[in-house]
Coordinates of N, CA, C and O in Angstrom, one line a residue:
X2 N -14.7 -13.5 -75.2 CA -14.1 -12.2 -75.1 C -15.1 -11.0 -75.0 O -14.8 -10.2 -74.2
X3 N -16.2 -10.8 -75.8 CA -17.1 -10.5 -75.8 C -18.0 -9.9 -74.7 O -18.5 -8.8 -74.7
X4 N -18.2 -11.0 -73.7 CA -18.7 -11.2 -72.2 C -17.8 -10.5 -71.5 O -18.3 -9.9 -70.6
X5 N -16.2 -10.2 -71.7 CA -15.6 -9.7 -70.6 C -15.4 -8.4 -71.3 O -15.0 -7.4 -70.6
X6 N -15.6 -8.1 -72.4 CA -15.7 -6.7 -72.3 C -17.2 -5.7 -72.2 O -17.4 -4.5 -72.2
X7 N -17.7 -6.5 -72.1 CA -19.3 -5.8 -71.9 C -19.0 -5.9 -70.5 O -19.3 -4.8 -70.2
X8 N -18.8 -6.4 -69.7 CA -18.4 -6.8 -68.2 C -18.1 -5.9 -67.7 O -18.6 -5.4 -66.7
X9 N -16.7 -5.3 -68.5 CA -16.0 -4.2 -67.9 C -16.3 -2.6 -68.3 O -16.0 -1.6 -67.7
X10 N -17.2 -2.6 -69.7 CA -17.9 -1.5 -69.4 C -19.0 -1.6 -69.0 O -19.6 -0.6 -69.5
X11 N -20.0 -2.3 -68.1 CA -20.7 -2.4 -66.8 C -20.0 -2.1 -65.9 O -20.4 -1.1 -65.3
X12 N -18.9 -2.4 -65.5 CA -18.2 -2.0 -64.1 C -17.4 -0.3 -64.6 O -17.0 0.4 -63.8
X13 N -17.4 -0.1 -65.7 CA -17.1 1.5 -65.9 C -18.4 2.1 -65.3 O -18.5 2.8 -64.3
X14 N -19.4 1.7 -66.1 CA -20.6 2.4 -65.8 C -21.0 3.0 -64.4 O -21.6 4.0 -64.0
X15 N -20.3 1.4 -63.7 CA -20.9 1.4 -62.3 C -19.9 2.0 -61.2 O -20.2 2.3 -60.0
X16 N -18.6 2.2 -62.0 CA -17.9 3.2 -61.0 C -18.1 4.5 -61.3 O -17.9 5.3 -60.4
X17 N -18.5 5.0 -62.4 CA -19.1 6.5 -63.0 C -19.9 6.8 -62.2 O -19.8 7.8 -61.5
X18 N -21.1 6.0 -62.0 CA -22.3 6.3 -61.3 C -21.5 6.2 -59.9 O -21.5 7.2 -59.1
X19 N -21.0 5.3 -59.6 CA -20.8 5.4 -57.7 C -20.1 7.1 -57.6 O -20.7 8.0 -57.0
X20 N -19.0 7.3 -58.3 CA -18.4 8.8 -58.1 C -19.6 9.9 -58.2 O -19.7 10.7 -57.3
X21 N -20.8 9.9 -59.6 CA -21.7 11.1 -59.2 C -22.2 11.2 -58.0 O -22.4 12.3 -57.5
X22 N -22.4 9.8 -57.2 CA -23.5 9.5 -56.0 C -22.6 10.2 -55.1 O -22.9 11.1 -54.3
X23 N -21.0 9.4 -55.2 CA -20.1 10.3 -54.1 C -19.6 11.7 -54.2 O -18.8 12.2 -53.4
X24 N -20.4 12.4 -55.2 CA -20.3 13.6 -55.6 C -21.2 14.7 -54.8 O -21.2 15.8 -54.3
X25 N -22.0 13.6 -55.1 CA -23.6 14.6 -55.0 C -23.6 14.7 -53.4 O -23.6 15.8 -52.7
X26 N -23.5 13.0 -52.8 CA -23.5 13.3 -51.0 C -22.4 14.2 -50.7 O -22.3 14.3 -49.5
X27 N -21.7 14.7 -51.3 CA -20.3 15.7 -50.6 C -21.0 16.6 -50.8 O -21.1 17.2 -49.8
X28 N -21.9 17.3 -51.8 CA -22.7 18.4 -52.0 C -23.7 18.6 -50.5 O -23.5 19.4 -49.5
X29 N -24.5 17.7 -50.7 CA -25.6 18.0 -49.8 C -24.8 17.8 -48.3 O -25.2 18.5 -47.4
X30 N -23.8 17.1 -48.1 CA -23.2 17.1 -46.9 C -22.4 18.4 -46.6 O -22.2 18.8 -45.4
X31 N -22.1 18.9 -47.3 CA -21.6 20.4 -47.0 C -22.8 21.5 -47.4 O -22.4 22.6 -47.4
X32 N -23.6 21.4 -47.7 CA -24.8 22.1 -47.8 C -25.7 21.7 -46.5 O -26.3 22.7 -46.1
X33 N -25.9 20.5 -45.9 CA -26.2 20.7 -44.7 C -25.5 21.2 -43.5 O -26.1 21.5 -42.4
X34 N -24.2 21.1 -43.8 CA -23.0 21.6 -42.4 C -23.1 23.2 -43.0 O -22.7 24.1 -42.3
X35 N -23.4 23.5 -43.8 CA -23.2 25.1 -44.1 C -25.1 25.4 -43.2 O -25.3 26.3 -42.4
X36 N -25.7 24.9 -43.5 CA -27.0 25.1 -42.9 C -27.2 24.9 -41.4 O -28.1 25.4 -40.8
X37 N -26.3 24.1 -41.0 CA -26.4 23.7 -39.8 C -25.6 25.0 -39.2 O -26.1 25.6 -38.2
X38 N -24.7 25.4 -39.6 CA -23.5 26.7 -39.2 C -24.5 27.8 -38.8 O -24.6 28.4 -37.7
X39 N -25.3 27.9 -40.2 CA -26.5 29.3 -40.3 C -27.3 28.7 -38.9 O -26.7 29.3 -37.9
X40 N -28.2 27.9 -38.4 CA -28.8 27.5 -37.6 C -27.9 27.8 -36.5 O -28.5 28.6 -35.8
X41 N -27.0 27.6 -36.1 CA -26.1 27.3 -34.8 C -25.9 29.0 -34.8 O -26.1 29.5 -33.7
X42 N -25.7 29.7 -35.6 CA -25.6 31.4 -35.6 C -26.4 32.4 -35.1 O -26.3 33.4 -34.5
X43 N -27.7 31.5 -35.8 CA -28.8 32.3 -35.4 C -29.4 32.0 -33.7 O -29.7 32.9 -32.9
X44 N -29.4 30.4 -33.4 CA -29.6 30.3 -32.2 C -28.8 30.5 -31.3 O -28.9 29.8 -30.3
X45 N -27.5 31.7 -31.3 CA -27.0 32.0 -30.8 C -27.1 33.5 -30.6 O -26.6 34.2 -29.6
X46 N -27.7 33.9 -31.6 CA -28.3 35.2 -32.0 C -29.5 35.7 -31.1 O -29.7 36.8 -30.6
X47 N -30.1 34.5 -30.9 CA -31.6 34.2 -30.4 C -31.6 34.5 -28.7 O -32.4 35.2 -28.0
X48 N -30.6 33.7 -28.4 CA -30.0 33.9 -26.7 C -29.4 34.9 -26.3 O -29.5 35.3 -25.2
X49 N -28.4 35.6 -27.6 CA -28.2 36.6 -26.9 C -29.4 38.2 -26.5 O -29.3 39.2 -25.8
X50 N -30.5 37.5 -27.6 CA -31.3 38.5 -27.5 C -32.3 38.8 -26.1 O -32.5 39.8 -25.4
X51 N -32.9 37.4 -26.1 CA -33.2 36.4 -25.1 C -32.4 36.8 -23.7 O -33.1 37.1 -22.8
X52 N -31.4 36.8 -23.5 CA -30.5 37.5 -22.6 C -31.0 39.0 -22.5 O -31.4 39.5 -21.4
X53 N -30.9 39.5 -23.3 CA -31.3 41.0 -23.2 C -32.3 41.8 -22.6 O -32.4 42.8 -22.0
X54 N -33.3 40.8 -23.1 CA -34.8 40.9 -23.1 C -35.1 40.9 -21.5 O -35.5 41.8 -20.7
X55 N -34.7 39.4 -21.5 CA -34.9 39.3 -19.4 C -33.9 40.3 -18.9 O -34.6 41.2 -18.5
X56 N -32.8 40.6 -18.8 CA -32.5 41.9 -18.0 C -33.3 42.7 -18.4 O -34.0 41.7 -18.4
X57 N -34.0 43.4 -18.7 CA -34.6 44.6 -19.4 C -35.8 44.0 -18.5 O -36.3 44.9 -17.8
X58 N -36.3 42.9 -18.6 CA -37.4 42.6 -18.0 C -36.9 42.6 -16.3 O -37.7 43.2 -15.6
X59 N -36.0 42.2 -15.9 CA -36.1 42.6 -14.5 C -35.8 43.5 -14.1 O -36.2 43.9 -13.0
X60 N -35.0 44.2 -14.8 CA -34.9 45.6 -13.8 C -35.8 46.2 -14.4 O -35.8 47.3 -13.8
X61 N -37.0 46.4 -15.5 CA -38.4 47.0 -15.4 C -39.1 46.1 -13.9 O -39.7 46.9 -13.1
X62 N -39.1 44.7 -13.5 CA -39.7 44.1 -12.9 C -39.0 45.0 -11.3 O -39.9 44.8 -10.4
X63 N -37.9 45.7 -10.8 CA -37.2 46.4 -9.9 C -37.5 47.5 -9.8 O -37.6 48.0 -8.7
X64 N -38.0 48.0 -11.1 CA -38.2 49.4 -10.9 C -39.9 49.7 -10.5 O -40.2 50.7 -9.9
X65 N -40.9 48.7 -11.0 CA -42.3 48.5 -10.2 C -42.2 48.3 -8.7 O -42.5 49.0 -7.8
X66 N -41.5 47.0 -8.6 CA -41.6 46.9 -7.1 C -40.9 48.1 -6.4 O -41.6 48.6 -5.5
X67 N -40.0 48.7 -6.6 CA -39.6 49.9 -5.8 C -40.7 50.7 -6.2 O -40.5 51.2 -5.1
X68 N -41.8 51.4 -6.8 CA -42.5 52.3 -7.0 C -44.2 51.9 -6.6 O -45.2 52.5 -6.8
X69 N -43.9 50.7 -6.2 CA -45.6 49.7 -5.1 C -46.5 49.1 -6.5 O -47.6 48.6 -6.3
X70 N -45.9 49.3 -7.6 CA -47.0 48.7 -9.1 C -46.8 46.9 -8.9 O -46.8 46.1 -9.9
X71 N -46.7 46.3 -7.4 CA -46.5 44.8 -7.8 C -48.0 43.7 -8.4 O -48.1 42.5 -8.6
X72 N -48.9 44.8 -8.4 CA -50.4 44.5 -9.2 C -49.9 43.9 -10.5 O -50.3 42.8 -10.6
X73 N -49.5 44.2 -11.2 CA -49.1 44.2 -13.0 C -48.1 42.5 -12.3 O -48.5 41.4 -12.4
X74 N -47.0 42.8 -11.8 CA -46.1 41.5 -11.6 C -47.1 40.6 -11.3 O -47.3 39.7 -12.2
X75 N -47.9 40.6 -10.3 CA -48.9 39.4 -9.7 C -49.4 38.8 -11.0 O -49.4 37.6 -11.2
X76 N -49.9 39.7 -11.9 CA -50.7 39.3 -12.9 C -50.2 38.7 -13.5 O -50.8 37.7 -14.0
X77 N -48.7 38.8 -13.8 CA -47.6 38.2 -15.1 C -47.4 36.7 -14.2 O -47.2 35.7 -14.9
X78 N -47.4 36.7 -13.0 CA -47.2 35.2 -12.5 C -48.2 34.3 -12.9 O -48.1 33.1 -12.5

């Protein structure tokens, strides 16, 4: 009788521990989808800047060639 109750608080023990472990990965698994969110925001952030940047860059690149400065463009190729 002895054996089966030491048995069964081993298998308490061992479902105690399985729940912290299934605790802990729900933690860090929503701490990396919350990280991954911030990442996916910013590289979204990134392109739209990136977007900006090259318009701005071509029509400075429009406004040389209409005024004969295509010395400076040649260079950037």
């Amino acid at each position: 009788m002895s054996g089966s109750i030491a048995s069964y608080d081993q298998l308490v023990r061992q479902v105690e521990a399985l729940k912290e472990g299934k605790s802990h990965l729900r933690r860090e698994r929503e701490d990396n989808s919350n990280h991954l969110s911030k990442l996916e925001n910013e590289t979204s952030d990134m392109k739209e800047v990136l977007k900006h940047l090259q318009g701005k860059l071509e029509q400075e690149a429009r406004v040389m060639v209409s005024s004969g400065q295509t010395e400076v463009l040649d260079q950037l190729k």
